[in-house]
Structure formats: structure tokens, C-alpha cells
PDB file of C-alpha atoms in Angstrom:
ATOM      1  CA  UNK C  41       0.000   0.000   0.000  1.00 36.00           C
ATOM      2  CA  UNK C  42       1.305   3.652  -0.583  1.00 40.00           C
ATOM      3  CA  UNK C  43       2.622   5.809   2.159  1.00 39.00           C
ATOM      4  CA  UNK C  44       0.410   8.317   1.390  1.00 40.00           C
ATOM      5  CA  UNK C  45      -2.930   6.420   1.513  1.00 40.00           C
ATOM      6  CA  UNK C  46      -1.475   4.929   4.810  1.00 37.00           C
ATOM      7  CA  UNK C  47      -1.070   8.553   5.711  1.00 41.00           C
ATOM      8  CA  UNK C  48      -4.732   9.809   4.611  1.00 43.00           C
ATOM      9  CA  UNK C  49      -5.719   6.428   6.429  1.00 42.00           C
ATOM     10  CA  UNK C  50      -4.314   7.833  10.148  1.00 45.00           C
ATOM     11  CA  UNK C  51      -5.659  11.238  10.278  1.00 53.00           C
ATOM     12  CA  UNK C  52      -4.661  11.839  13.862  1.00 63.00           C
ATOM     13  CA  UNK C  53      -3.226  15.314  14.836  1.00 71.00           C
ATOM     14  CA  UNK C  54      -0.483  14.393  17.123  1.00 73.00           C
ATOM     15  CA  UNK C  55       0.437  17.852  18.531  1.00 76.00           C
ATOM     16  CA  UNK C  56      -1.110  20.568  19.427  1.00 89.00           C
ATOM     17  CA  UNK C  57      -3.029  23.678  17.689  1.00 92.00           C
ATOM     18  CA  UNK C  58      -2.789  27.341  17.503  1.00 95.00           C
ATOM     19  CA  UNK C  59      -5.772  29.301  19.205  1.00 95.00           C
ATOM     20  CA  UNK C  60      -8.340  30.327  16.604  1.00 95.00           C
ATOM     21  CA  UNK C  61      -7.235  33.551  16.700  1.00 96.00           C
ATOM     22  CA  UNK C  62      -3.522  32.981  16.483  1.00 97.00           C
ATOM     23  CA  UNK C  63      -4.550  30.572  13.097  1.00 96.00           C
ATOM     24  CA  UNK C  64      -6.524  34.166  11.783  1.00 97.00           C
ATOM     25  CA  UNK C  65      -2.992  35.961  12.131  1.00 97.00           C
ATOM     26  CA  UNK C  66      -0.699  32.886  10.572  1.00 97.00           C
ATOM     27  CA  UNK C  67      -3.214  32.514   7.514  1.00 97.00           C
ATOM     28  CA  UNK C  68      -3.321  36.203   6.967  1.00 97.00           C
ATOM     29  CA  UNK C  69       0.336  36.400   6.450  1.00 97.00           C
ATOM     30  CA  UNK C  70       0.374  33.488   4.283  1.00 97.00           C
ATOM     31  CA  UNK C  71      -2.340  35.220   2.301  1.00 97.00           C
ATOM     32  CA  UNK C  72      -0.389  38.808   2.111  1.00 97.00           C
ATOM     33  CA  UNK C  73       2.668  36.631   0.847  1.00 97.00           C
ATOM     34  CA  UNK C  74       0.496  35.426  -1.951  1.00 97.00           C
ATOM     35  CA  UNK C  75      -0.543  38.796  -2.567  1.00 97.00           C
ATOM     36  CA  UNK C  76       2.845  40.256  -2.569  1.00 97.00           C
ATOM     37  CA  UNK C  77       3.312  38.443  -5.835  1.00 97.00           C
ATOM     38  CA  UNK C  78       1.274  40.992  -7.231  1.00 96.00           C
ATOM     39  CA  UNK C  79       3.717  43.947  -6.210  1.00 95.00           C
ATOM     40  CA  UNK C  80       6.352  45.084  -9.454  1.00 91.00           C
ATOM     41  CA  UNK C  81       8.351  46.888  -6.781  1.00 93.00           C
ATOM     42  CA  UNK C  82      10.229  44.385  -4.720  1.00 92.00           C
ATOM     43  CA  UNK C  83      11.115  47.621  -1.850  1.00 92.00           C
ATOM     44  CA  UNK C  84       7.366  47.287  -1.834  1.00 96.00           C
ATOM     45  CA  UNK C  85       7.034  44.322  -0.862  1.00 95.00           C
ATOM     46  CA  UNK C  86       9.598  44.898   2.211  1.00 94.00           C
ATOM     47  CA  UNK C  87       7.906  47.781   3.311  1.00 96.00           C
ATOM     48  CA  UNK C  88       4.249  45.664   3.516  1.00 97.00           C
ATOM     49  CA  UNK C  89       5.763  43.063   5.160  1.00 97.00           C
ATOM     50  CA  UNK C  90       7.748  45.082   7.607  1.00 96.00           C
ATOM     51  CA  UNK C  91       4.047  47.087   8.146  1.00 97.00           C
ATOM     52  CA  UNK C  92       2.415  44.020   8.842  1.00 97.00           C
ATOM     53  CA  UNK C  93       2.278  43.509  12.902  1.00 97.00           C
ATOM     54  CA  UNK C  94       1.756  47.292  13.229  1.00 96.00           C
ATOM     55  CA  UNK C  95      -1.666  46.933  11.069  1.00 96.00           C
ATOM     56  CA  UNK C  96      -2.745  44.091  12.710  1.00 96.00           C
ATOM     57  CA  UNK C  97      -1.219  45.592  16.075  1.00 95.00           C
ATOM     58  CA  UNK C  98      -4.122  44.287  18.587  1.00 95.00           C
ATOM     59  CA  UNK C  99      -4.297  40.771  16.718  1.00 96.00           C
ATOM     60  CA  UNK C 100      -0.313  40.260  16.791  1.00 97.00           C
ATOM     61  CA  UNK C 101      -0.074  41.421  20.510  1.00 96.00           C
ATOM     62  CA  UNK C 102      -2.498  38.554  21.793  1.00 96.00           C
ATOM     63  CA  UNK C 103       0.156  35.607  19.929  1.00 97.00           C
ATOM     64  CA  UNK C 104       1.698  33.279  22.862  1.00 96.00           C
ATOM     65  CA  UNK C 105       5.239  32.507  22.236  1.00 96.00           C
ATOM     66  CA  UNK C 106       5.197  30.063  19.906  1.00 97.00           C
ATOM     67  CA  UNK C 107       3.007  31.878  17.274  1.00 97.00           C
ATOM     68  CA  UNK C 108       5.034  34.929  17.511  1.00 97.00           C
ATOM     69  CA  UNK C 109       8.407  33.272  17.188  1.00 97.00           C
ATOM     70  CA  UNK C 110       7.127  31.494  13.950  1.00 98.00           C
ATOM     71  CA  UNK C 111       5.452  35.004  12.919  1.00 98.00           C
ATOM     72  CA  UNK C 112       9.022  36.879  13.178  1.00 97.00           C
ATOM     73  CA  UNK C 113      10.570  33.557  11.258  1.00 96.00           C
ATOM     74  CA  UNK C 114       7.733  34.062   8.359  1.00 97.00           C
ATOM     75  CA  UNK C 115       8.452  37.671   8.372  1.00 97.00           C
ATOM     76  CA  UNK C 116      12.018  37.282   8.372  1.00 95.00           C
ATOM     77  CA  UNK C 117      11.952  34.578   5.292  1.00 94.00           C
ATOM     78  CA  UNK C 118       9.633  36.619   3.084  1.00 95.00           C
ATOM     79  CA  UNK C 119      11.535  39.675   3.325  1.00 93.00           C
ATOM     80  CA  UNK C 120      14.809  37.750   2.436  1.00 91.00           C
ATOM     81  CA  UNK C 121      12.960  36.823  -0.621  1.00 89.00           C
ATOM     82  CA  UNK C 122      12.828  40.354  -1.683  1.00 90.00           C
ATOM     83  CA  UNK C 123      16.284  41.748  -0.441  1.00 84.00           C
ATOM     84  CA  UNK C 124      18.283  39.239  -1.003  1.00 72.00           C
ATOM     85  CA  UNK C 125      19.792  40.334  -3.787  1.00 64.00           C
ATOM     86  CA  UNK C 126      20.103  43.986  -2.370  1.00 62.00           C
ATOM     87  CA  UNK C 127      23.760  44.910  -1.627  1.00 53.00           C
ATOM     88  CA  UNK C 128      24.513  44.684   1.609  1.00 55.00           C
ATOM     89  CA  UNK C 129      21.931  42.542   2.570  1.00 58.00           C
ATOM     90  CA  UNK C 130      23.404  39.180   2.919  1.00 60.00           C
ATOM     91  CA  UNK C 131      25.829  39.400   6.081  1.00 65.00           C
ATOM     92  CA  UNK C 132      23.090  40.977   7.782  1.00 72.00           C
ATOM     93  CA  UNK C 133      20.324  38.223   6.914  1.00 76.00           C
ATOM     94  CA  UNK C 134      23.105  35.771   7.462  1.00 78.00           C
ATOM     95  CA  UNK C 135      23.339  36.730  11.355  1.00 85.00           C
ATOM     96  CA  UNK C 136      19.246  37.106  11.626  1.00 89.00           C
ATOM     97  CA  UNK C 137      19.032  33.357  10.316  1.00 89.00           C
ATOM     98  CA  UNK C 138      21.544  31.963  12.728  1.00 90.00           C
ATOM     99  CA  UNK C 139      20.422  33.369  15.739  1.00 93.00           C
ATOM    100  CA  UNK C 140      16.657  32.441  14.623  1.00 95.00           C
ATOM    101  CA  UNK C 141      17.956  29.231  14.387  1.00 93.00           C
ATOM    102  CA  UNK C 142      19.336  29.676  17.887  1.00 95.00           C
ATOM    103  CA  UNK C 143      16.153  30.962  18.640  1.00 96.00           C
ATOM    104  CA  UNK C 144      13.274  28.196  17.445  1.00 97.00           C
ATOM    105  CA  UNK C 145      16.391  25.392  19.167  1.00 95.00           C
ATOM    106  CA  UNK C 146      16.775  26.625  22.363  1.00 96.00           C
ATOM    107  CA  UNK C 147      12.646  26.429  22.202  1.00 96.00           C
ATOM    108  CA  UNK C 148      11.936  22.508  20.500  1.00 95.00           C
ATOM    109  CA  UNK C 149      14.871  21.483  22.431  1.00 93.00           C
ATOM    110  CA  UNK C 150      13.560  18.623  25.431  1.00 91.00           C
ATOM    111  CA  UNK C 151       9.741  18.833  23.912  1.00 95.00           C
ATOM    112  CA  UNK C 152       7.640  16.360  22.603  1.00 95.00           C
ATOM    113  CA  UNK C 153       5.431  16.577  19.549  1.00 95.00           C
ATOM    114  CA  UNK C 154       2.440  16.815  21.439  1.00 94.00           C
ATOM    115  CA  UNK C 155       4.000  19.957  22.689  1.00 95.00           C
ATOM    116  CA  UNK C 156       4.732  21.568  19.028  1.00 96.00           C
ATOM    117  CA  UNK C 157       2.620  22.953  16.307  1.00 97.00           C
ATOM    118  CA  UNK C 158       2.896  21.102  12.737  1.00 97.00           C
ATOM    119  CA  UNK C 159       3.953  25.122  11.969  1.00 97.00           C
ATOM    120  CA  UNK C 160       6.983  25.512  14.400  1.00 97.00           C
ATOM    121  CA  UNK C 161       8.622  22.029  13.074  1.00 97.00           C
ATOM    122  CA  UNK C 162       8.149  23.210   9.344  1.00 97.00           C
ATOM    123  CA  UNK C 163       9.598  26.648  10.472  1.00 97.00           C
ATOM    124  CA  UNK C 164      12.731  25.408  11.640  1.00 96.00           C
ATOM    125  CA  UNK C 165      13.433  23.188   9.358  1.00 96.00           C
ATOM    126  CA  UNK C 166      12.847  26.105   6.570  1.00 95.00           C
ATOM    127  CA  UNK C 167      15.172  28.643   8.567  1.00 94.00           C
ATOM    128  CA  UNK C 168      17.897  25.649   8.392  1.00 91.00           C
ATOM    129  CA  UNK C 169      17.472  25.649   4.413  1.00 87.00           C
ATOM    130  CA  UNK C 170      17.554  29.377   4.650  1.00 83.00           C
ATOM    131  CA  UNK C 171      20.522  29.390   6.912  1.00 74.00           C
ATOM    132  CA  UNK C 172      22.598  26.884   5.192  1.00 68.00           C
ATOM    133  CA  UNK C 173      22.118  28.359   1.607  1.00 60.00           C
ATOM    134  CA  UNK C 174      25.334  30.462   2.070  1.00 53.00           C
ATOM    135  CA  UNK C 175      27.528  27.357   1.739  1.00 53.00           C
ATOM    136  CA  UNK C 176      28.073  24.017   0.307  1.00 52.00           C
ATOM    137  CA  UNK C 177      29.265  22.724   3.525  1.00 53.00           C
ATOM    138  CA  UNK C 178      26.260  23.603   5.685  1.00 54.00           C
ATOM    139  CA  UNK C 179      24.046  22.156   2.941  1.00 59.00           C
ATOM    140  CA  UNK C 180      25.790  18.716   3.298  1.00 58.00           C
ATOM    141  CA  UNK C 181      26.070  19.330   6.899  1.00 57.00           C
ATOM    142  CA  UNK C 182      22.517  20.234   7.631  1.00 59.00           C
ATOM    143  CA  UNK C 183      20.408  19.195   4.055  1.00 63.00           C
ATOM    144  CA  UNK C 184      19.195  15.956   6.985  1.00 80.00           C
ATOM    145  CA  UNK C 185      18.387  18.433   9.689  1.00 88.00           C
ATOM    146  CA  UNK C 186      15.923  20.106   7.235  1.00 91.00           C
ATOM    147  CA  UNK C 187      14.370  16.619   6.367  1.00 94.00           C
ATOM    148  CA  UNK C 188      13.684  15.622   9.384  1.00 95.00           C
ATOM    149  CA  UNK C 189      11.985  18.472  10.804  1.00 96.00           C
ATOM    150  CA  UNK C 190      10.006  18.466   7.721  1.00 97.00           C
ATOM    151  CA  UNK C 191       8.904  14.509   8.491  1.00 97.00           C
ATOM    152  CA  UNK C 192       8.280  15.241  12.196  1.00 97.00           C
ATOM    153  CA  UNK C 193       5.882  18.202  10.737  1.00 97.00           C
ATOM    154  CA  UNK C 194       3.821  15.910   9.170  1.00 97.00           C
ATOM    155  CA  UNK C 195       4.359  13.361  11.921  1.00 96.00           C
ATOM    156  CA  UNK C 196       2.778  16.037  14.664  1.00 96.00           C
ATOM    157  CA  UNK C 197      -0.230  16.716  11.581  1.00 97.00           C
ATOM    158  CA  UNK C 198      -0.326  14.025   8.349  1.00 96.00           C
ATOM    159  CA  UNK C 199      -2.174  16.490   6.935  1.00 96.00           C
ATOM    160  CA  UNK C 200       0.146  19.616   7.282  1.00 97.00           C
ATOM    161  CA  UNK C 201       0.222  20.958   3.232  1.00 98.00           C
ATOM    162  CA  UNK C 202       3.223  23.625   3.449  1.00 98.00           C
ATOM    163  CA  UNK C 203       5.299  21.362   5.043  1.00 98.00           C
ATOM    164  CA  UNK C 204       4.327  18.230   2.202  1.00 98.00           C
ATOM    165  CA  UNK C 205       5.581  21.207   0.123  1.00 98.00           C
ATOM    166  CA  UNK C 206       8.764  21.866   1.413  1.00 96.00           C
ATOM    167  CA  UNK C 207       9.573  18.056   1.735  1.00 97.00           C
ATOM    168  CA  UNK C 208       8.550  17.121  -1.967  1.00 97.00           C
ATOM    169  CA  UNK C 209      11.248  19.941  -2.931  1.00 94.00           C
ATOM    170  CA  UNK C 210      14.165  18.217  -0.429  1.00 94.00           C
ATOM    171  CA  UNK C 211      13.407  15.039  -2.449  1.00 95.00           C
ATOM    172  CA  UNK C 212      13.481  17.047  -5.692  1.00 94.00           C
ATOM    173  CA  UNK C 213      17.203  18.486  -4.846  1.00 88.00           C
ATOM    174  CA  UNK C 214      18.822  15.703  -2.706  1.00 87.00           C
ATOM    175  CA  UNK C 215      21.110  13.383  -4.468  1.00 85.00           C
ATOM    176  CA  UNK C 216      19.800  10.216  -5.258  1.00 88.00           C
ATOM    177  CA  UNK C 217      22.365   8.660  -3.392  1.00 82.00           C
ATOM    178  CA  UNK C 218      21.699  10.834  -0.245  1.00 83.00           C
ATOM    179  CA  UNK C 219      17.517   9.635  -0.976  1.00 89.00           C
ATOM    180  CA  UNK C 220      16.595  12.108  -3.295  1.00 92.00           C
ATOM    181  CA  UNK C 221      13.379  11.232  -6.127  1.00 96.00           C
ATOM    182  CA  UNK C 222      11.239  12.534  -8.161  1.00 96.00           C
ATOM    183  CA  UNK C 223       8.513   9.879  -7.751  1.00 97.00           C
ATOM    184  CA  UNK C 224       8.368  11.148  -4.522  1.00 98.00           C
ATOM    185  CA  UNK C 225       8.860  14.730  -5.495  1.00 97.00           C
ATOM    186  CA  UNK C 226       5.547  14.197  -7.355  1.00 98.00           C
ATOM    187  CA  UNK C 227       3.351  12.123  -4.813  1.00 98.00           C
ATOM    188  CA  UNK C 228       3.913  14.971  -1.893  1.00 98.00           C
ATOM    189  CA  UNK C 229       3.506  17.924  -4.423  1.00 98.00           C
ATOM    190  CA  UNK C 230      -0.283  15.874  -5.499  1.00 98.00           C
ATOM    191  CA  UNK C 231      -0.826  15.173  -1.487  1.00 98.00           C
ATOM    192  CA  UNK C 232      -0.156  18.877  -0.834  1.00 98.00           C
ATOM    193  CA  UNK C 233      -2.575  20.196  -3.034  1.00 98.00           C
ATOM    194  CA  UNK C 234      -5.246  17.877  -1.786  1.00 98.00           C
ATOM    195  CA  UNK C 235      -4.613  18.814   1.630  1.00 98.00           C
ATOM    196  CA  UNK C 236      -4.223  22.769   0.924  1.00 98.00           C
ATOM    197  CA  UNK C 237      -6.475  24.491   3.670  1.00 97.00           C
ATOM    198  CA  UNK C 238      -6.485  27.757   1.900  1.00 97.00           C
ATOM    199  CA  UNK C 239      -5.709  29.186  -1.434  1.00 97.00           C
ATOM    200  CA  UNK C 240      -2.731  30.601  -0.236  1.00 98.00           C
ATOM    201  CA  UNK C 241      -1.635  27.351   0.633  1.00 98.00           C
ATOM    202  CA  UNK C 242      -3.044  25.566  -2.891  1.00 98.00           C
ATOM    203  CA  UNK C 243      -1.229  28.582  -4.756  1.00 98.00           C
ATOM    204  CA  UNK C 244       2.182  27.813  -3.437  1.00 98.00           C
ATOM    205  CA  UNK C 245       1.518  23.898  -4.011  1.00 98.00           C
ATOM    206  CA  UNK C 246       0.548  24.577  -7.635  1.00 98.00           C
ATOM    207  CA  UNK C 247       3.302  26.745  -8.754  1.00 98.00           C
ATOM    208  CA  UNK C 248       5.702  24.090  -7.253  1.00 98.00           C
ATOM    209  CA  UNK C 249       4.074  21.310  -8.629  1.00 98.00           C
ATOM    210  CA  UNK C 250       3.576  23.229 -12.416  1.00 98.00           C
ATOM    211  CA  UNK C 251       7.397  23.579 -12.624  1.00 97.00           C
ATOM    212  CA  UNK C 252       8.164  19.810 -11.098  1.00 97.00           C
ATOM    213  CA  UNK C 253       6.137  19.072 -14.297  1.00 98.00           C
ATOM    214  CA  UNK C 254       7.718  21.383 -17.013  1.00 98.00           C
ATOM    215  CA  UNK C 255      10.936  19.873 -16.006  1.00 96.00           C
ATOM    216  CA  UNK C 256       9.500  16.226 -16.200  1.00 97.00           C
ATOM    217  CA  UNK C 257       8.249  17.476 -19.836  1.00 97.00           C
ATOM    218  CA  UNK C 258       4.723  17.371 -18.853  1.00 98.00           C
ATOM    219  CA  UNK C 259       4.292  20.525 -20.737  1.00 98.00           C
ATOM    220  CA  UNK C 260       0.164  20.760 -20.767  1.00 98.00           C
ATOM    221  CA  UNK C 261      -0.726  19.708 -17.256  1.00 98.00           C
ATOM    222  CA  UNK C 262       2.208  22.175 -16.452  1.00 98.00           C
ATOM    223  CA  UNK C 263      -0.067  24.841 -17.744  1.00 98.00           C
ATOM    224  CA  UNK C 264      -3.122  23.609 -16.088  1.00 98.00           C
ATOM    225  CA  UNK C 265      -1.316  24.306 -12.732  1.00 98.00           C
ATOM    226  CA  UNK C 266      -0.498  27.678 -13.815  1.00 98.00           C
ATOM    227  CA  UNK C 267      -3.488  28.693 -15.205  1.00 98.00           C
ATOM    228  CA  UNK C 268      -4.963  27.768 -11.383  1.00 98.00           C
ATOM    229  CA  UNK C 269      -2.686  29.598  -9.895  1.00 98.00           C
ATOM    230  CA  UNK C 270      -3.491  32.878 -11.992  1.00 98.00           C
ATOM    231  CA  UNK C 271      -7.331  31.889 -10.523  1.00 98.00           C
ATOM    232  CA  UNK C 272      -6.462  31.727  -7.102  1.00 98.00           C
ATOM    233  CA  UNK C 273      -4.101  35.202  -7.500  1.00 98.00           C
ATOM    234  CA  UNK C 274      -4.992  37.319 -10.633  1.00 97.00           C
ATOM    235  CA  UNK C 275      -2.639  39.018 -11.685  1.00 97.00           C
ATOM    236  CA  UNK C 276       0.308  37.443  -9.785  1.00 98.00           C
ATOM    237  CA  UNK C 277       3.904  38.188 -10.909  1.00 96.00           C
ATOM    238  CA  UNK C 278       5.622  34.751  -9.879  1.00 96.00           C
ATOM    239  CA  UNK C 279       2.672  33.178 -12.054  1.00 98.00           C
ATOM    240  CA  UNK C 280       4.255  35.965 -15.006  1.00 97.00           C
ATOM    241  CA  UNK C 281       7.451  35.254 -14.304  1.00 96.00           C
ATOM    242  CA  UNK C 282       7.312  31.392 -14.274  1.00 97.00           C
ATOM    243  CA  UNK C 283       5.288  31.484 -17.290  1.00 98.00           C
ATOM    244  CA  UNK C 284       7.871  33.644 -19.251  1.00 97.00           C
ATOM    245  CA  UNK C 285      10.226  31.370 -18.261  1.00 96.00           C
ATOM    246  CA  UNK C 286       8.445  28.155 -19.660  1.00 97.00           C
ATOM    247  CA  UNK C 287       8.210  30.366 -22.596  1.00 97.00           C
ATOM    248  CA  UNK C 288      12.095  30.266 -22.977  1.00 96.00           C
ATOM    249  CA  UNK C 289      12.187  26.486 -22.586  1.00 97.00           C
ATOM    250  CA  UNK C 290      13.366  27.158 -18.536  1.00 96.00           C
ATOM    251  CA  UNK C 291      11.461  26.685 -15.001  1.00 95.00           C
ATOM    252  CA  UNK C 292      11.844  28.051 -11.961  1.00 91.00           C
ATOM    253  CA  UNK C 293      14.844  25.607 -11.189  1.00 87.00           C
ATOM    254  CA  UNK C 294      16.712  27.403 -14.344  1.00 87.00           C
ATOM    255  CA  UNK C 295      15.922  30.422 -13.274  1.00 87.00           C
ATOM    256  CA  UNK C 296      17.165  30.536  -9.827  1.00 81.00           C
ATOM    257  CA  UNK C 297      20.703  28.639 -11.080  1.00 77.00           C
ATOM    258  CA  UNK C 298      21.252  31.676 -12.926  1.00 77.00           C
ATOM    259  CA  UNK C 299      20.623  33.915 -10.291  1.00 70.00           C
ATOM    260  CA  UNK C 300      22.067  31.997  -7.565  1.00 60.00           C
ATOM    261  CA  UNK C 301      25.865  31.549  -7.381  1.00 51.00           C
ATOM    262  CA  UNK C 302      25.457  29.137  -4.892  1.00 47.00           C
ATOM    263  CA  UNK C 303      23.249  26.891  -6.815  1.00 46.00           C
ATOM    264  CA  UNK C 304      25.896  26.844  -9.602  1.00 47.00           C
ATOM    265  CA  UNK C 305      28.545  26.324  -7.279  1.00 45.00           C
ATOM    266  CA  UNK C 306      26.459  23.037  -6.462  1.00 42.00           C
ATOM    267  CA  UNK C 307      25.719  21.792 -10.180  1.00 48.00           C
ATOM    268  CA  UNK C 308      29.570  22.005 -10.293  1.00 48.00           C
ATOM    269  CA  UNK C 309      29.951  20.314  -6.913  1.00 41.00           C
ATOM    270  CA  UNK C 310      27.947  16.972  -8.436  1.00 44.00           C
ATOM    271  CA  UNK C 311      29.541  17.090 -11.841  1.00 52.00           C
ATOM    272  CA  UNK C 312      32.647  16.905  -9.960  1.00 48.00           C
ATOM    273  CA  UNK C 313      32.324  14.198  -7.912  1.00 47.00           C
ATOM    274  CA  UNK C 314      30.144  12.152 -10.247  1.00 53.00           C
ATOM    275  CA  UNK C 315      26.864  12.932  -8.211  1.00 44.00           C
ATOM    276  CA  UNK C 316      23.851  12.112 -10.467  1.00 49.00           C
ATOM    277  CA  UNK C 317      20.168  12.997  -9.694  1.00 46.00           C
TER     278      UNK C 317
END
């Protein structure tokens, strides 16, 4: 039987939930992220994200701990989306990551799942990837670190979408030899879109999966998942982009190798040492 009707089979939420009104705040970020794609001006973007606890000032101040560490992570993520490639940025995002990281360890460290949100395991696993994209050591050194908060994500909730997200992508860049696939790239990108609670959520899941497909050739269901994703967010910029992109024969994965230094620096890595996917 597959994992993944085992996993629809065992619905049980293992940890514990965010108050209803701590969910409101955590979905309304995700939304504004989706609606950021919208935004030509990246400084834009910044500047809404950075405005974001002060508009929703009375909500934000009621957060327990938990919710508002993960809200400063989110925050601190999404911005690095945007300034990343500002100069001057990346020493100072480089020291927020690592004491983040400090940060959400010092708080998981000695508790059980059914202490933890689904959210709080996904969000340290994420500011690891974040943390460790300045170097191909850390990557090696921490690429199992990510996957296993990712796994004990969906271990606290089976049915926790962004992290089925994040975890289809580790499977889509790992090594084969390290457990990497693309079978299972594609069964957690289709599980994540089943399991999306909101649009945000199903947008994110659909642009990943549409550009999982263009690279497996799978050129019109590719374009299916786009042309959802321009439903759920009209007039969306990352839908734009990605679709330019396909235009010129790349996906995202192209894309981001030619922006990314890093990511080059790895394609070399593999070649050299006779890695294949």
C-alpha cells in the first residue's frame, strides 16, 4: 500500500493547535505573501511586510510565544525573498538566520510533539534551508536536519500541506544517493494540493508542482497548474514570471541557477564528484 494512503488512512493530529485567533494571524500572512506576488516593486514588498504587525497591532499582541516566534521567522523569510539580492543585505540576513535558528532550538529542544505545532517544526526546518544556503558545507552538513523536521511536521499533523511542500522539494534536490526522487517529489507535491487548507496554501503547491512538471516534460498539465494559480491570484507576478520562463524552454529551477551563485557552485559540486540525480 502507498505511504500516502497509509497517511490519509491515520488522520490523527499528534500535537497541538494554535488558538483560533492565532490561526486568523498565521493565515493572513500566508495570504499577504500570496498577494505580494502581485507587487512590481520588490522595496514594496519589504515595506508591507515590515508594516504588517503594526496593522494588525491588537491581533499580533495577543500571539503566545510560539506563534510569535514562527510570525518573526515568516516575516524574516519573506523579506529575504525580496532583499536578497540587495547589496549589503546578505551578512546581515546571514546573522538574523543563525540566531533564529538559535532561537526556534533553544525552544523545541527537550519537547515532545504533542507539545509543538505542525507550523513551528516546518519553520525550523525552513530557517535551516535558509541558513545553510550560504555554503556548500552547511548544505551537506545540515540538508538531513531540514528533512527531518520536515517529516516530524507531518508526523505532529499528516495532513500539514506547506510542510508536504517543502519536503517534496528536499526530495526534488537531494542526491539520489543521499535519498533524493522525483517519484516522490511528485506524490507529496499531489498530497499537498489535496490537503491545501487555503488558497494561499493551494497557490504555493501549484506553482511548485507546475514547474516539477515542465521539467518532467509534462508541458500541458504544467499549464493547467499555472493557469490555477493565476485563478487563485490574478494578476500574480511569480505566475508571469514562471510562465515567461516556460516560454524560454526554462522553469523556476533554471531560473534561480542563474541567479544563484550558490546553486551553480552546487551543479559544479555533483559534476565533480560524479553525483547524479
Amino acid at each position: 500500500m502507498s505511504i500516502f494512503l497509509l497517511a490519509l488512512a491515520v488522520p490523527s493530529f499528534a500535537g497541538k493547535k494554535f488558538t483560533d485567533q492565532e490561526r486568523t494571524v498565521i493565515d493572513a500572512f500566508w495570504n499577504l505573501r500570496m498577494e505580494l506576488t502581485r507587487l512590481e516593486n520588490k522595496a514594496d514588498a519589504v515595506n508591507a511586510i515590515d508594516s504588517f504587525p503594526e496593522e494588525n497591532r491588537d491581533q499580533v499582541g495577543k500571539l503566545g510565544k510560539e506563534a510569535y516566534l514562527l510570525l518573526e521567522c515568516l516575516m524574516t523569510m519573506e523579506r529575504y525573498n525580496y532583499i536578497y539580492s540587495f547589496p549589503g543585505e546578505s551578512k546581515e540576513s546571514r546573522k538574523q538566520f543563525v540566531n533564529l535558528r538559535n532561537k526556534l532550538k533553544e525552544y523545541l529542544e527537550d519537547k515532545s510533539d504533542s507539545e509543538l505545532t505542525p507550523e513551528i517544526c516546518l519553520c525550523y526546518a525552513d530557517i535551516t534551508s535558509y541558513y545553510m544556503s550560504y555554503s556548500i558545507k552547511d548544505i551537506l552538513f545540515n540538508g538531513t536536519t531540514v528533512k527531518k523536521y520536515q517529516e516530524r511536521a507531518l508526523r505532529v499533523d499528516p495532513e500539514f500541506a506547506p510542510a508536504m511542500i517543502n519536503l517534496a522539494q528536499w526530495y526534488y534536490y537531494a542526491p539520489v544517493f543521499f535519498g533524493g526522487s522525483k517519484e516522490m517529489t511528485r506524490e507529496w507535491q499531489k498530497k499537498s494540493i489535496l490537503c491545501a487548507r487555503t488558497n494561499a496554501e493551494k497557490f504555493y503547491a501549484k506553482t511548485a508542482h507546475s514547474q516539477f512538471l515542465f521539467e518532467m516534460k509534462e508541458y500541458e498539465e504544467s499549464k493547467k497548474q499555472l493557469d490555477d494559480c493565476e485563478q487563485l491570484c490574478p494578476g500574480s507576478n511569480l505566475v508571469k514570471l514562471l510562465r515567461e520562463q516556460n516560454a524560454l524552454g526554462k522553469s523556476l529551477n533554471d531560473y534561480n541557477k542563474e541567479r544563484s551563485k550558490l546553486l551553480k557552485s552546487a551543479d559544479d559540486y555533483k559534476k565533480k564528484n560524479n553525483i547524479n540525480e
